[in-house]
Amino acid sequence: MTDILVYVPNSGKHAAEVLTLARNLGDVAAIAFDDAAEGLAGEYGAAKVYRVEAPEAADYFVDPKATVLVDLARQAAPDFFLLPSTDEGKALAARVAVALDNGLLTDVSGLEADGTVQQDAFAGATVVKSKATKGFTLATVKSGATEPAPAASSPAVESVAATVSEADKRVRITQRVDEPAGDRPSLADARVVVSGGRGVGSADDFALIERVADSLGGAVGASRAATDSGYYPHKFQVGQTGTTVSPQLYVAAGISGAIQHRAGMQTSRVIVAVNKDADAPIFGMADFGVVGDLFQVLPQALEEIEKRK
Ligand SMILES: Cc1cc2nc3c(=O)[nH]c(=O)nc-3n(C[C@H](O)[C@H](O)[C@H](O)COP(=O)(O)OP(=O)(O)OC[C@H]3O[C@@H](n4cnc5c(N)ncnc54)[C@H](O)[C@@H]3O)c2cc1C
């Protein structure tokens, strides 16, 4: 049986996706640093959980965690070691690759049993298949690579006690600032995302995008043109240089559908586009398209949604 190590950072959708993908390849041993991550591993079919007790690790950058991951990878000698493609996941994977002199494949969107991975290049226009030539398949997996599918298991839990060495204390975290959580779901995890583009025309008019998102219980996204124009904060940008989303429903209003935008939303289950230009490229990928002025179309859509609630 194929042995797969998975680093589970939290109980979010991205981590659930990586566990689902891994479970389809073989026996999963999850590495969890807290209860939430341990719980998720059991919900998504892990056969084993390495439960790391290293409270001090949270006070430092990724180095203490990387040391634990390197030790576990040495000990488990897996066929695959998968991490979510987040800033933390990539920082950890890079350290594991260097420490073990192992190959590393980042931003993977698919995996095959023989270790071949799929990566999207040129903003998704080209699919590249690669395989590491050195060591096991160490890869970071992009958000949206698969739909998370729960499969409850009762994993065997192995407790791992880790102390933080002086060498791993080079970068200490001195302050954490919690962003006030709004009422909307987070962009990366939302089942519905309603995004506005340059066609929205102003920051004030983004209120209409927010109203549609709220009526559907979704998150608000924006194109880069919209964030660069100051219509909406940069952290809500969807695309190649923003967040990658993969919701059940993606609504693009006043967005032309540039390749860099598509790169961040093309795996959405159902795509609805509203654009006044019938030739806008977004219609080439939309499941449903409305050619029209978003200021006429969206209020009518809102009315219908409210009627059906
Ligand atoms: C390296 C690089 C990285 C990039 N990364 C990203 C990224 O991560 N995300 C991203 O989004 N972009 C990214 N871009 C920018 C990208 O190339 C496009 O410029 C951008 O996506 C365009 O945004 P837009 O569709 O909102 O604007 P536009 O292309 O200007 O399109 C606006 C659309 O709104 C329509 N419209 C106007 N008024 C209305 C109305 N009243 N009702 C209905 N429709 C209307 C127009 O017909 C048009 O189709 C990147 C570019 C580069 C070079």
Coordinates of C-alpha atoms and ligand atoms in Angstrom, one line a residue:
M1 CA 0.0 0.0 0.0
T2 CA 1.2 3.5 -0.8
D3 CA 2.2 5.4 2.3
I4 CA 1.3 9.1 2.3
L5 CA 2.2 11.7 4.9
V6 CA 0.0 14.8 4.9
Y7 CA 0.7 18.0 6.9
V8 CA -2.7 19.2 8.2
P9 CA -2.4 22.8 9.4
N10 CA -6.0 23.4 10.5
S11 CA -9.6 22.3 9.9
G12 CA -10.1 24.4 6.8
K13 CA -11.4 23.3 3.3
H14 CA -8.0 23.3 1.7
A15 CA -6.6 20.9 4.3
A16 CA -9.7 18.7 3.7
E17 CA -9.0 18.7 0.0
V18 CA -5.4 17.5 0.4
L19 CA -6.6 14.7 2.7
T20 CA -9.2 13.7 0.2
L21 CA -6.7 13.6 -2.6
A22 CA -4.2 11.7 -0.5
R23 CA -6.8 9.1 0.6
N24 CA -7.5 8.2 -3.0
L25 CA -3.8 7.2 -3.4
G26 CA -3.2 5.1 -0.3
D27 CA -2.9 5.0 3.5
V28 CA -2.7 8.5 5.0
A29 CA -0.7 9.4 8.1
A30 CA -1.6 13.0 9.0
I31 CA 0.6 15.3 11.0
A32 CA -1.4 17.5 13.3
F33 CA -0.2 20.2 15.7
D34 CA -3.6 20.8 17.3
D35 CA -7.0 19.3 18.1
A36 CA -8.7 20.9 15.1
A37 CA -6.2 19.4 12.7
E38 CA -6.4 16.0 14.4
G39 CA -10.2 16.1 14.2
L40 CA -10.1 16.9 10.5
A41 CA -7.7 14.0 9.8
G42 CA -10.3 11.6 11.4
E43 CA -13.2 13.2 9.4
Y44 CA -11.3 12.7 6.1
G45 CA -10.1 9.2 6.4
A46 CA -6.6 9.3 7.8
A47 CA -5.4 5.8 9.0
K48 CA -2.9 7.4 11.4
V49 CA -2.3 10.7 13.1
Y50 CA 1.1 11.9 14.3
R51 CA -0.2 14.3 17.1
V52 CA 2.7 16.7 17.7
E53 CA 2.9 18.4 21.1
A54 CA 5.1 21.4 20.6
P55 CA 3.4 24.4 22.2
E56 CA 6.5 26.5 21.9
A57 CA 6.6 26.1 18.1
A58 CA 3.7 28.5 17.7
D59 CA 6.0 31.3 19.0
Y60 CA 8.4 30.9 16.1
F61 CA 8.4 31.0 12.3
V62 CA 8.1 27.6 10.5
D63 CA 11.5 26.3 11.5
P64 CA 10.5 24.2 14.5
K65 CA 7.6 22.7 12.6
A66 CA 9.9 22.0 9.7
T67 CA 12.3 20.1 12.0
V68 CA 9.4 17.9 13.2
L69 CA 8.2 17.3 9.6
V70 CA 11.8 16.3 8.5
D71 CA 12.1 13.8 11.4
L72 CA 8.7 12.3 10.7
A73 CA 9.5 12.0 6.9
R74 CA 12.8 10.3 7.7
Q75 CA 11.0 7.9 10.1
A76 CA 8.0 7.2 8.0
A77 CA 9.8 6.9 4.6
P78 CA 6.6 7.8 2.7
D79 CA 5.9 7.4 -1.0
F80 CA 4.2 10.8 -0.9
F81 CA 4.4 13.8 1.4
L82 CA 1.7 16.4 0.7
L83 CA 1.1 19.8 2.2
P84 CA -1.4 22.5 1.2
S85 CA 0.1 25.1 -1.2
T86 CA -0.1 28.0 1.3
D87 CA 2.7 30.4 2.3
E88 CA 3.3 28.2 5.3
G89 CA 3.0 24.9 3.4
K90 CA 5.5 26.0 0.8
A91 CA 7.9 27.3 3.4
L92 CA 7.8 24.0 5.2
A93 CA 8.0 21.9 2.1
A94 CA 11.1 23.8 0.9
R95 CA 12.8 23.1 4.2
V96 CA 11.9 19.4 4.1
A97 CA 13.3 19.2 0.5
V98 CA 16.6 20.9 1.4
A99 CA 17.0 18.8 4.6
L100 CA 16.4 15.5 2.9
D101 CA 18.0 16.5 -0.4
N102 CA 14.6 15.5 -2.0
G103 CA 12.8 16.8 -5.1
L104 CA 9.8 19.2 -4.5
L105 CA 6.8 20.0 -6.7
T106 CA 4.8 23.0 -5.8
D107 CA 1.2 24.2 -6.7
V108 CA 0.2 20.7 -7.8
S109 CA -3.4 20.4 -9.1
G110 CA -3.5 16.6 -9.6
L111 CA -1.6 13.5 -8.6
E112 CA -1.1 10.0 -10.1
A113 CA -0.2 6.8 -8.2
D114 CA 3.2 6.6 -9.8
G115 CA 4.2 10.1 -8.5
T116 CA 3.4 12.0 -11.6
V117 CA 1.9 15.4 -10.7
Q118 CA -0.1 17.9 -12.7
Q119 CA 0.7 21.6 -12.5
D120 CA -1.1 24.4 -14.3
A121 CA 1.2 26.8 -16.2
F122 CA 0.6 30.1 -18.0
A123 CA -2.4 30.8 -15.7
G124 CA -4.0 27.5 -16.5
A125 CA -3.6 27.6 -20.3
T126 CA -1.1 24.7 -20.2
V127 CA -1.1 21.6 -18.0
V128 CA 2.4 20.3 -17.2
K129 CA 3.0 16.8 -15.9
S130 CA 6.2 16.3 -13.9
K131 CA 7.8 13.7 -11.6
A132 CA 10.5 14.2 -9.0
T133 CA 13.7 12.4 -9.9
K134 CA 15.1 12.4 -6.4
G135 CA 13.4 10.8 -3.4
F136 CA 9.7 10.5 -2.6
T137 CA 7.0 12.7 -4.1
L138 CA 7.1 15.8 -2.0
A139 CA 4.4 18.2 -3.2
T140 CA 2.3 21.2 -2.2
V141 CA -1.3 20.9 -3.4
K142 CA -3.2 23.9 -4.8
S143 CA -6.5 24.9 -3.3
G144 CA -9.4 23.6 -5.4
A145 CA -7.5 20.5 -6.7
T146 CA -10.5 18.3 -5.6
E147 CA -13.8 18.5 -3.8
P148 CA -13.4 17.6 -0.1
A149 CA -15.2 14.3 0.6
P150 CA -15.6 13.3 4.2
A151 CA -14.9 9.6 5.2
A152 CA -14.8 9.2 8.9
S153 CA -12.1 6.9 10.3
S154 CA -10.7 6.1 13.7
P155 CA -7.0 6.8 13.1
A156 CA -4.3 5.4 15.4
V157 CA -2.8 8.3 17.2
E158 CA 0.9 8.5 17.9
S159 CA 2.0 11.2 20.2
V160 CA 5.1 13.1 19.2
A161 CA 6.8 15.3 21.7
A162 CA 9.0 18.0 20.2
T163 CA 11.2 20.6 21.8
V164 CA 12.3 23.7 19.9
S165 CA 16.1 23.8 19.4
E166 CA 18.1 27.0 19.6
A167 CA 18.8 26.8 15.9
D168 CA 15.1 26.9 15.1
K169 CA 14.5 30.0 17.2
R170 CA 16.0 32.4 14.6
V171 CA 12.7 34.1 13.8
R172 CA 10.3 34.7 16.7
I173 CA 6.7 35.9 16.2
T174 CA 6.4 39.0 18.3
Q175 CA 2.8 40.0 17.6
R176 CA -0.4 38.5 16.1
V177 CA -3.2 40.7 15.0
D178 CA -6.5 39.1 14.4
E179 CA -8.5 40.6 11.6
P180 CA -12.1 41.2 12.7
A181 CA -14.0 38.3 11.2
G182 CA -17.0 39.6 9.2
D183 CA -20.3 37.8 8.7
R184 CA -19.2 36.5 5.3
P185 CA -17.4 33.2 4.8
S186 CA -13.7 33.4 3.9
L187 CA -13.0 33.8 0.2
A188 CA -10.9 30.6 -0.1
D189 CA -13.5 28.4 1.6
A190 CA -16.8 29.9 0.5
R191 CA -19.3 27.7 -1.4
V192 CA -20.6 30.8 -3.2
V193 CA -18.4 33.7 -4.4
V194 CA -19.8 36.8 -6.0
S195 CA -17.0 38.9 -7.7
G196 CA -17.1 42.3 -9.2
G197 CA -14.7 43.8 -11.8
R198 CA -13.9 47.1 -13.3
G199 CA -17.4 47.2 -14.7
V200 CA -18.7 47.9 -11.2
G201 CA -17.3 51.3 -11.6
S202 CA -16.7 52.5 -8.1
A203 CA -16.2 51.5 -4.5
D204 CA -19.7 52.6 -3.5
D205 CA -21.3 50.5 -6.2
F206 CA -19.5 47.4 -4.8
A207 CA -22.4 47.5 -2.2
L208 CA -24.5 45.8 -4.9
I209 CA -22.0 43.0 -5.2
E210 CA -22.0 42.6 -1.4
R211 CA -25.8 42.5 -1.4
V212 CA -25.9 39.7 -3.9
A213 CA -23.2 37.8 -2.0
D214 CA -25.1 38.2 1.3
S215 CA -28.4 37.1 -0.3
L216 CA -26.6 33.8 -1.3
G217 CA -24.6 33.5 1.9
G218 CA -21.4 33.9 -0.1
A219 CA -18.1 35.7 -0.1
V220 CA -17.2 38.8 -2.1
G221 CA -14.4 38.7 -4.6
A222 CA -12.9 41.2 -7.0
S223 CA -10.8 41.3 -10.2
R224 CA -7.4 42.9 -10.0
A225 CA -8.6 45.9 -12.1
A226 CA -11.2 46.5 -9.4
T227 CA -8.8 46.2 -6.5
D228 CA -6.1 48.3 -8.3
S229 CA -8.8 51.0 -8.9
G230 CA -9.5 51.0 -5.1
Y231 CA -13.1 49.7 -5.5
Y232 CA -12.4 46.8 -3.1
P233 CA -9.5 45.8 -0.8
H234 CA -6.6 43.8 -2.4
K235 CA -7.1 40.9 -0.1
F236 CA -10.3 40.0 -1.9
Q237 CA -8.6 39.7 -5.3
V238 CA -9.3 36.5 -7.2
G239 CA -6.8 35.2 -9.7
Q240 CA -3.2 34.3 -10.5
T241 CA -1.8 36.8 -8.1
G242 CA -4.8 36.7 -5.7
T243 CA -6.8 34.0 -4.0
T244 CA -7.6 30.8 -5.8
V245 CA -11.3 29.9 -5.3
S246 CA -13.2 26.8 -6.2
P247 CA -16.8 27.4 -5.0
Q248 CA -20.0 25.6 -6.0
L249 CA -21.1 28.9 -7.6
Y250 CA -19.0 31.7 -8.9
V251 CA -20.7 34.9 -10.1
A252 CA -18.5 37.3 -12.2
A253 CA -20.1 40.7 -12.7
G254 CA -18.4 43.3 -14.9
I255 CA -15.3 41.1 -15.3
S256 CA -13.9 40.5 -18.7
G257 CA -12.4 37.1 -18.0
A258 CA -8.6 37.8 -18.5
I259 CA -6.5 34.7 -18.3
Q260 CA -5.0 35.8 -15.0
H261 CA -8.5 36.1 -13.4
R262 CA -9.6 32.7 -14.9
A263 CA -6.5 31.1 -13.3
G264 CA -8.0 31.7 -9.9
M265 CA -11.6 30.6 -10.5
Q266 CA -11.8 28.2 -13.4
T267 CA -12.3 25.2 -11.2
S268 CA -15.6 26.6 -9.8
R269 CA -18.5 24.2 -10.2
V270 CA -20.9 26.6 -11.8
I271 CA -19.9 29.9 -13.3
V272 CA -22.4 32.7 -14.0
A273 CA -21.2 35.8 -15.9
V274 CA -22.9 39.2 -16.2
N275 CA -21.3 41.5 -18.8
K276 CA -22.6 44.1 -21.2
D277 CA -20.2 43.0 -23.9
A278 CA -21.4 39.8 -25.6
D279 CA -17.8 39.1 -26.8
A280 CA -16.2 39.2 -23.3
P281 CA -14.0 36.2 -22.9
I282 CA -15.7 35.3 -19.6
F283 CA -18.7 34.0 -21.6
G284 CA -16.4 31.4 -23.1
M285 CA -16.1 29.6 -19.8
A286 CA -19.5 30.5 -18.2
D287 CA -22.2 27.9 -17.6
F288 CA -24.8 30.7 -17.6
G289 CA -24.2 34.1 -19.1
V290 CA -26.3 37.3 -19.1
V291 CA -25.4 39.9 -21.6
G292 CA -26.6 43.1 -20.0
D293 CA -25.8 46.0 -17.6
L294 CA -25.0 44.5 -14.1
F295 CA -26.9 47.4 -12.5
Q296 CA -30.1 46.2 -14.2
V297 CA -29.4 42.4 -14.1
L298 CA -28.2 42.0 -10.4
P299 CA -31.1 43.9 -8.8
Q300 CA -33.5 41.6 -10.7
A301 CA -31.5 38.6 -9.7
L302 CA -31.7 39.8 -6.0
E303 CA -35.4 40.2 -6.2
E304 CA -35.8 36.6 -7.5
I305 CA -33.4 35.2 -4.9
E306 CA -35.3 36.9 -2.1
K307 CA -38.7 35.7 -3.5
R308 CA -37.4 32.1 -3.4
K309 CA -36.1 32.1 0.1
Ligands
LIG1 C1 1.2 39.2 -13.9 C2 -0.3 39.6 -13.9 C3 -1.0 39.0 -12.9 C4 -2.4 39.3 -12.8 N1 -3.1 38.8 -11.8 C5 -4.5 39.0 -11.8 C6 -5.3 38.4 -10.8 O1 -4.8 37.7 -9.9 N2 -6.6 38.6 -10.9 C7 -7.2 39.4 -11.8 O2 -8.4 39.6 -11.8 N3 -6.4 40.0 -12.8 C8 -5.1 39.8 -12.8 N4 -4.3 40.5 -13.7 C9 -5.0 41.5 -14.5 C10 -5.7 41.0 -15.7 O3 -4.9 40.8 -16.8 C11 -6.9 41.9 -16.1 O4 -6.4 43.2 -16.4 C12 -8.0 42.0 -15.1 O5 -8.4 40.8 -14.7 C13 -9.1 42.8 -15.7 O6 -10.1 43.0 -14.7 P1 -11.6 43.3 -15.1 O7 -12.1 42.1 -15.9 O8 -12.4 43.7 -13.9 O9 -11.5 44.6 -16.0 P2 -11.7 44.8 -17.6 O10 -10.8 43.8 -18.4 O11 -11.5 46.2 -17.9 O12 -13.2 44.3 -17.8 C14 -14.3 45.0 -17.4 C15 -15.5 44.3 -17.9 O13 -16.7 44.9 -17.4 C16 -17.7 45.0 -18.4 N5 -18.6 46.0 -18.0 C17 -18.3 47.4 -17.9 N6 -19.4 48.0 -17.4 C18 -20.4 47.0 -17.2 C19 -21.7 47.0 -16.7 N7 -22.3 48.2 -16.3 N8 -22.4 45.9 -16.6 C20 -21.8 44.7 -17.0 N9 -20.6 44.6 -17.5 C21 -19.8 45.8 -17.6 C22 -16.9 45.3 -19.7 O14 -17.6 44.9 -20.8 C23 -15.6 44.4 -19.5 O15 -15.8 43.1 -20.0 C24 -3.0 40.2 -13.8 C25 -2.2 40.7 -14.8 C26 -0.8 40.4 -14.9 C27 0.0 41.0 -16.0

